[in-house]
Tab-separated table of C-alpha atoms in Angstrom:
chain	number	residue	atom	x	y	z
A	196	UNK	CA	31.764	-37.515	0.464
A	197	UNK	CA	32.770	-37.779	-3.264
A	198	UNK	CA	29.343	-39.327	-3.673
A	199	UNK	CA	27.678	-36.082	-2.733
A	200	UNK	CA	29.945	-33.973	-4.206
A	201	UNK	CA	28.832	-35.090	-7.451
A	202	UNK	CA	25.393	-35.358	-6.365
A	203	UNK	CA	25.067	-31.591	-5.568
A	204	UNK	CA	26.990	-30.785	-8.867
A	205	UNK	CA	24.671	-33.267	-10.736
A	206	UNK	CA	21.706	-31.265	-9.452
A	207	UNK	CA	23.293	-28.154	-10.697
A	208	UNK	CA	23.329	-29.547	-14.125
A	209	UNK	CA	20.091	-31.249	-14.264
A	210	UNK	CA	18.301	-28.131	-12.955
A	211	UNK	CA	19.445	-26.560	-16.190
A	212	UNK	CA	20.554	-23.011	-13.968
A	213	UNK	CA	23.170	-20.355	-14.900
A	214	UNK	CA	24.492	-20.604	-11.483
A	215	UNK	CA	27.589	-22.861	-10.286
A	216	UNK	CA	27.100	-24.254	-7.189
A	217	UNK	CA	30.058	-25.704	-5.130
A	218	UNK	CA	30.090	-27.863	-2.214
A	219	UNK	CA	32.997	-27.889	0.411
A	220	UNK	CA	33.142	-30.409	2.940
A	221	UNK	CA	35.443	-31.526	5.579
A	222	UNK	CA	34.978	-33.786	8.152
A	223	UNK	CA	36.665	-33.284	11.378
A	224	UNK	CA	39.293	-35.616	13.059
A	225	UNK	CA	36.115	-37.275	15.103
A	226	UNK	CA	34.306	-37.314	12.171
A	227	UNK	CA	30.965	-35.358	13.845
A	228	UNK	CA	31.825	-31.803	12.638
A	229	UNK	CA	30.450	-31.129	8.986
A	230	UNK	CA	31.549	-27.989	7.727
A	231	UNK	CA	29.422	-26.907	4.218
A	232	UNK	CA	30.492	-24.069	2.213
A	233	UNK	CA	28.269	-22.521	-0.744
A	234	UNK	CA	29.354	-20.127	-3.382
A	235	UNK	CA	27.023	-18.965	-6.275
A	236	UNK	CA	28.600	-17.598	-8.884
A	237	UNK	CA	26.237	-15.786	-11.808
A	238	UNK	CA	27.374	-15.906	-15.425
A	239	UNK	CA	28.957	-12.983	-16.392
A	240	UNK	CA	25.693	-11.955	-18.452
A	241	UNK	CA	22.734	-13.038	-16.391
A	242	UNK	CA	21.495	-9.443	-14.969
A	243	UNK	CA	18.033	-9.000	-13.126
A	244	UNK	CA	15.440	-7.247	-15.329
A	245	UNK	CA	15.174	-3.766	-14.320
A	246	UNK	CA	11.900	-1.424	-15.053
A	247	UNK	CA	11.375	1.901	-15.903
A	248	UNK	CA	13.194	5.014	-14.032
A	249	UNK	CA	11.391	6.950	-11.342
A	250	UNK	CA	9.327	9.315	-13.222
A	251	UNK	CA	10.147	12.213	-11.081
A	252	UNK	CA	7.722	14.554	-12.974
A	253	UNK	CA	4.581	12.018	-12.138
A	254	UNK	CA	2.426	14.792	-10.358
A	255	UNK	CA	3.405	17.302	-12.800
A	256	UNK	CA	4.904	19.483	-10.290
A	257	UNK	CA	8.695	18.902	-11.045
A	258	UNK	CA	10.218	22.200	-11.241
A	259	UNK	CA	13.009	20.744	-13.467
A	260	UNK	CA	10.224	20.379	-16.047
A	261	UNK	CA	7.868	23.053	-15.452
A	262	UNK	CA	10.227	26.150	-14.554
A	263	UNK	CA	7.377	28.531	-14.733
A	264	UNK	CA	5.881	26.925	-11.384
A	265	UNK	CA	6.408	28.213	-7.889
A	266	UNK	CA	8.997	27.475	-5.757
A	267	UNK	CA	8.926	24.296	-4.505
A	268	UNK	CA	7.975	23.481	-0.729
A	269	UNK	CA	10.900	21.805	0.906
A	270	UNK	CA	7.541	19.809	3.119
A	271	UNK	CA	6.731	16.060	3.163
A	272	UNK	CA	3.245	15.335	2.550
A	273	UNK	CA	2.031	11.868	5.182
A	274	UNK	CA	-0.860	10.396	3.112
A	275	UNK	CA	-2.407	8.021	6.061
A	276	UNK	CA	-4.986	5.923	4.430
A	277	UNK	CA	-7.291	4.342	6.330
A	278	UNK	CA	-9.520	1.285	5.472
A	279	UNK	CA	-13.072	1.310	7.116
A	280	UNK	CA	-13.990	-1.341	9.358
A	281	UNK	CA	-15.940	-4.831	8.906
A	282	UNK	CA	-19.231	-3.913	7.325
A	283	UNK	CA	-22.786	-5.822	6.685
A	284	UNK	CA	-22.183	-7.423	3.275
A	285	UNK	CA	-25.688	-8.894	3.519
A	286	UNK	CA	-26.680	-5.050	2.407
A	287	UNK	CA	-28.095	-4.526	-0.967
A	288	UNK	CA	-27.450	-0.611	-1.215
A	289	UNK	CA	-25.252	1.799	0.531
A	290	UNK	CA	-27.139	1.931	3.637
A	291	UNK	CA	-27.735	-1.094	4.475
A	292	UNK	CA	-23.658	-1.508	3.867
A	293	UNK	CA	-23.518	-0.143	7.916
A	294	UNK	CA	-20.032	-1.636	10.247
A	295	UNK	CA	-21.030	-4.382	12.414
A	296	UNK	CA	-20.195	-4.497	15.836
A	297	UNK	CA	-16.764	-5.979	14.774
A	298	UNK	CA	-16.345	-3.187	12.369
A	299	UNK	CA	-17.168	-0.546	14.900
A	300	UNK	CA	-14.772	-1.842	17.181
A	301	UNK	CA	-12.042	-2.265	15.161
A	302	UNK	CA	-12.472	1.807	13.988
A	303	UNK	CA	-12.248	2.494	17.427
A	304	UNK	CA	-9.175	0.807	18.331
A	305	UNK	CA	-7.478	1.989	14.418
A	306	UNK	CA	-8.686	5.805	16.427
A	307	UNK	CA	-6.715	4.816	19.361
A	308	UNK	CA	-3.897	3.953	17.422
A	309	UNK	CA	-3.704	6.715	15.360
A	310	UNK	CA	-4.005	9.033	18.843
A	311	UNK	CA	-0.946	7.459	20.525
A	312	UNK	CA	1.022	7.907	17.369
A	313	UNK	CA	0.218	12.319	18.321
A	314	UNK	CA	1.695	13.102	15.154
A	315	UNK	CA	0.225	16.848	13.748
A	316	UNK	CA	-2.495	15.268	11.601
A	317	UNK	CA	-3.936	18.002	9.313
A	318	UNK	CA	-7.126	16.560	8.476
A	319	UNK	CA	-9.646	13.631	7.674
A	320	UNK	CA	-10.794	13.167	4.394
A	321	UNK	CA	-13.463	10.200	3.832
A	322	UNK	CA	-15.517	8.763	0.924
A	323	UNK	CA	-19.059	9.085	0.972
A	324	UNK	CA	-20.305	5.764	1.638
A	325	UNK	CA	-21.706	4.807	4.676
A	326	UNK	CA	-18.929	2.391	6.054
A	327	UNK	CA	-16.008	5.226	5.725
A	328	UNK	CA	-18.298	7.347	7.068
A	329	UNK	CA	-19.118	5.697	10.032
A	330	UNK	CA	-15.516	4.947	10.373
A	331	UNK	CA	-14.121	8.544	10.061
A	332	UNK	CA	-16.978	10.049	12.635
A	333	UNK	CA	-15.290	7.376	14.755
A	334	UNK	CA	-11.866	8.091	14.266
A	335	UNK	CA	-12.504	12.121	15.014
A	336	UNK	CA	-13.724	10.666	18.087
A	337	UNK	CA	-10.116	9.669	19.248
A	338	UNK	CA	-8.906	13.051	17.147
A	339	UNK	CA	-11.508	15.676	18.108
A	340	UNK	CA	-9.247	18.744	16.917
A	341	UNK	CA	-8.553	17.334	13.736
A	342	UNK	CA	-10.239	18.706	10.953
A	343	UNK	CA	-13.386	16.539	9.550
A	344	UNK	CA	-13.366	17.159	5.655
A	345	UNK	CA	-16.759	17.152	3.842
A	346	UNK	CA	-17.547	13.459	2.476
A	347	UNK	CA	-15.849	13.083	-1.054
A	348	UNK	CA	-17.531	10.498	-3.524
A	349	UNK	CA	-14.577	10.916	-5.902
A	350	UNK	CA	-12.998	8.291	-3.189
A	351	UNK	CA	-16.068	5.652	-3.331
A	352	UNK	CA	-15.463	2.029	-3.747
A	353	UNK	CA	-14.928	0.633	-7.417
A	354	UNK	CA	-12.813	-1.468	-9.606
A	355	UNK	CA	-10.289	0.825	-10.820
A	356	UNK	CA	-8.580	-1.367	-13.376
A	357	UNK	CA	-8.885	-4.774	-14.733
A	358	UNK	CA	-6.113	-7.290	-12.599
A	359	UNK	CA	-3.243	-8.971	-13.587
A	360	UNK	CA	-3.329	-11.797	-13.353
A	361	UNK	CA	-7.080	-11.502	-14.264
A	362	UNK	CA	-9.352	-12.995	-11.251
A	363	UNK	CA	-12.096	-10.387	-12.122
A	364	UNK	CA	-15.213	-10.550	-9.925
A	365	UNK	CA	-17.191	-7.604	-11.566
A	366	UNK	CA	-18.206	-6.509	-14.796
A	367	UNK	CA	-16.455	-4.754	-17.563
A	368	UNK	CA	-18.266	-1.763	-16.761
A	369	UNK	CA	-17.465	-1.357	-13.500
A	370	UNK	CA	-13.600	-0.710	-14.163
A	371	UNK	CA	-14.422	1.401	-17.204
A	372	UNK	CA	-16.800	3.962	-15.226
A	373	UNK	CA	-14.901	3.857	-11.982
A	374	UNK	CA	-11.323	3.539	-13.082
A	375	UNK	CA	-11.178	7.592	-14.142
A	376	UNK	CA	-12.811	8.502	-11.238
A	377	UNK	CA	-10.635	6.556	-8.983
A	378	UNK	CA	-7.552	7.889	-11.063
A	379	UNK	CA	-8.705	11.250	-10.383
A	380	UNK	CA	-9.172	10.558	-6.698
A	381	UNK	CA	-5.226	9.481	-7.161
A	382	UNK	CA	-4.217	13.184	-8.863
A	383	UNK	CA	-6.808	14.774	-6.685
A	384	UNK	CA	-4.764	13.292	-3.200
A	385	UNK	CA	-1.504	12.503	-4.550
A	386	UNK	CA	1.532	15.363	-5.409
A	387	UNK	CA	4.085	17.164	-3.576
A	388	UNK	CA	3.243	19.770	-1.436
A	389	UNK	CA	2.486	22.938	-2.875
A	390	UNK	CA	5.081	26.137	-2.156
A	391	UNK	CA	2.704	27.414	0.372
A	392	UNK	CA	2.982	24.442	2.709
A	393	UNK	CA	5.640	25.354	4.476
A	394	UNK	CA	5.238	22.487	7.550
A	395	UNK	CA	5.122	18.455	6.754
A	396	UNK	CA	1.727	17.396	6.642
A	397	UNK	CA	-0.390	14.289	8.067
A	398	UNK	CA	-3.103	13.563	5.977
A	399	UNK	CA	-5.948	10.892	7.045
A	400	UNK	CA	-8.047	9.384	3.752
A	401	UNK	CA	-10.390	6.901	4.975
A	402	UNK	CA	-11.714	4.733	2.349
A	403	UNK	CA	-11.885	1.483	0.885
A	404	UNK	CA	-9.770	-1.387	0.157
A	405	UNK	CA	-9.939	-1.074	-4.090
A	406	UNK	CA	-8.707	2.334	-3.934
A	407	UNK	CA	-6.470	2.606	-1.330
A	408	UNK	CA	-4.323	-0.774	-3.176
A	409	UNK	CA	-4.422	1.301	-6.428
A	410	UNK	CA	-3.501	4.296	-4.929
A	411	UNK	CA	-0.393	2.241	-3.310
A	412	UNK	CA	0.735	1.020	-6.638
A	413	UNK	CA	0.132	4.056	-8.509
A	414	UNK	CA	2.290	6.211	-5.706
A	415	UNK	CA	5.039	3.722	-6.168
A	416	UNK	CA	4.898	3.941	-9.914
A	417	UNK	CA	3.599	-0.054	-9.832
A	418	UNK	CA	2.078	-1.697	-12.094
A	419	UNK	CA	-1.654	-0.415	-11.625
A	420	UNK	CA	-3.069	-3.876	-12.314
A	421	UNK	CA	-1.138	-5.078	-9.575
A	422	UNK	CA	-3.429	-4.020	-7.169
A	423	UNK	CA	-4.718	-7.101	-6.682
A	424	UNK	CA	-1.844	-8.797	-5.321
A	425	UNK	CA	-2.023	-7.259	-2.103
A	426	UNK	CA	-4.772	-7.678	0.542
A	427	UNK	CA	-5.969	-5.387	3.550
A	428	UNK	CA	-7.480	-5.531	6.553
A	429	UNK	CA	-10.627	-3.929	8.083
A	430	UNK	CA	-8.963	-0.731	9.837
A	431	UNK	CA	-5.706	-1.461	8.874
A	432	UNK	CA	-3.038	1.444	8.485
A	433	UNK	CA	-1.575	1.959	4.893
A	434	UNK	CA	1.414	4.901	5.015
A	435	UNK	CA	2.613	7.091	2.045
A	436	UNK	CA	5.129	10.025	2.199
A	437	UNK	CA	5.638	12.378	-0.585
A	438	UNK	CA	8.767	14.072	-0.961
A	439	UNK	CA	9.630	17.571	-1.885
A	440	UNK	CA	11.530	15.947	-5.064
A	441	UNK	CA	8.827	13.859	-5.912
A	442	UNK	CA	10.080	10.412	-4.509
A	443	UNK	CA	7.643	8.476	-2.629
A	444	UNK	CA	8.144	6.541	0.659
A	445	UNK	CA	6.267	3.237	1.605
A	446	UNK	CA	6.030	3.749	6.057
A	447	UNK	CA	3.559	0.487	5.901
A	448	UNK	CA	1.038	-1.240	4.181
A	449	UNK	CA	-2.095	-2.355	5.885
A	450	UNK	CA	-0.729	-2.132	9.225
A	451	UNK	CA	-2.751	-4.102	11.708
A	452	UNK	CA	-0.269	-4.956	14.290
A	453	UNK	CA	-2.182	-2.784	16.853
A	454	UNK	CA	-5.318	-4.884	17.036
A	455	UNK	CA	-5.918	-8.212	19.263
A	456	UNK	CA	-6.078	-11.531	16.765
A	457	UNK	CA	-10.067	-11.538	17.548
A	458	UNK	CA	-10.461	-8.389	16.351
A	459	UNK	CA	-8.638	-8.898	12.636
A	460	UNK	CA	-11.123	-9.490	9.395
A	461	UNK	CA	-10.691	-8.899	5.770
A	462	UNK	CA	-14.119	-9.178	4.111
């Protein structure tokens, strides 16, 4: 056992770490109990890298900053964004960009979901592009007294910001003409209630994968050229509550626990 003793501590050493690793061992009186014992103990000056504080005046509605404003609600606002189903990719312009029968099913079933959930949605806002729209007619299907918004375009598909790390698959252009419009989709959708809300509110956005993964970073106060990093099924369910003090709450991210594994696709 001395053997591995210095084994383990050799391994500590060799690995070049900060971190002292000890090894305990004792061997029972029949010699076929081993009983191991860890303990890490971090140098006195090795501290995790922290990042900025929460900017609590992000939406410019913190009434700490900006005393002139209204009272502020004391409502949470539910952003429920919605990803529209499977689509033809074979489609060379927006209408030709139609769900498939996959992606038809799967905004039926996302519908279903979002039914048995019977929160108090307050409305459905979708992009103008033929896949979320498809999706969202579906959706009020399952939600017939929920409000359909008019189509916004502000909430199209785009690159909204150059990756990191960089696996670009479009032009320069694209993130330099889209990225303010898909930042002002984020300020557009994204604040504390107003002072006239006086309920919580359940907000469906259906849209597209690009913007929904920048609006989760930005709402998080993320990195915005994170965005990448994360990945989102057809349908899936991605959750954001504001708070009357300007905190923001992750419920999920790309939630797709409700449909059967035949049913799941990404692109």
């Amino acid at each position: 056992m001395s053997g591995f003793r210095g084994f383990c501590r050799l391994l500590g050493v060799a690995g070049g770490t900060s971190t002292v690793v000890l090894l305990a061992a004792q061997n029972s009186k029949d010699g076929q109990f081993l009983k191991s014992r860890f303990l890490l103990n971090a140098e006195t000056d090795a501290k995790v890298r922290r990042s900025a504080k929460w900017d609590y005046n992000w939406d410019a509605r913190n009434p700490a900053t900006n005393p002139s404003m209204d009272p502020p609600s004391n409502a949470r606002r539910n952003i429920i964004l919605i990803r529209h189903g499977q689509y033809n990719l074979e489609g060379q312009e927006d209408k030709d960009r139609y769900l498939t029968e996959l992606g038809l099913q799967q905004a039926k079933i996302t519908g279903e979901r979002l039914a048995e959930m019977a929160l108090p949605y307050t409305s459905i806002a979708v992009s103008g592009m033929k896949r979320a729209i498809q999706t969202a007619n579906i959706v009020h299907e399952t939600l017939p007294n929920v409000p359909l918004l008019p189509q916004d375009t502000i909430l199209n598909e785009g690159g909204p910001i150059d990756g990191e790390p960089n696996s670009r698959w479009y032009p320069d252009i694209i993130a330099h003409v889209d990225g303010s419009r898909i930042e002002a989709a984020f300020r557009k959708y994204f604040h504390r209630a107003e002072s006239a809300q006086t309920e919580d509110s359940y907000e469906i956005v259906v849209c597209h994968a690009n913007v929904i993964r920048y609006f989760l970073c930005r709402a998080l106060q993320l990195p915005p050229e994170a965005w990448l990093r994360f990945s989102l099924r057809h349908a899936s369910i991605t959750w954001l509550v504001i708070r009357p003090d300007g905190e923001v709450n992750c419920r999920g991210i790309g939630e797709s626990g409700h449909f059967p594994v035949d049913k799941l696709s990404v692109t």
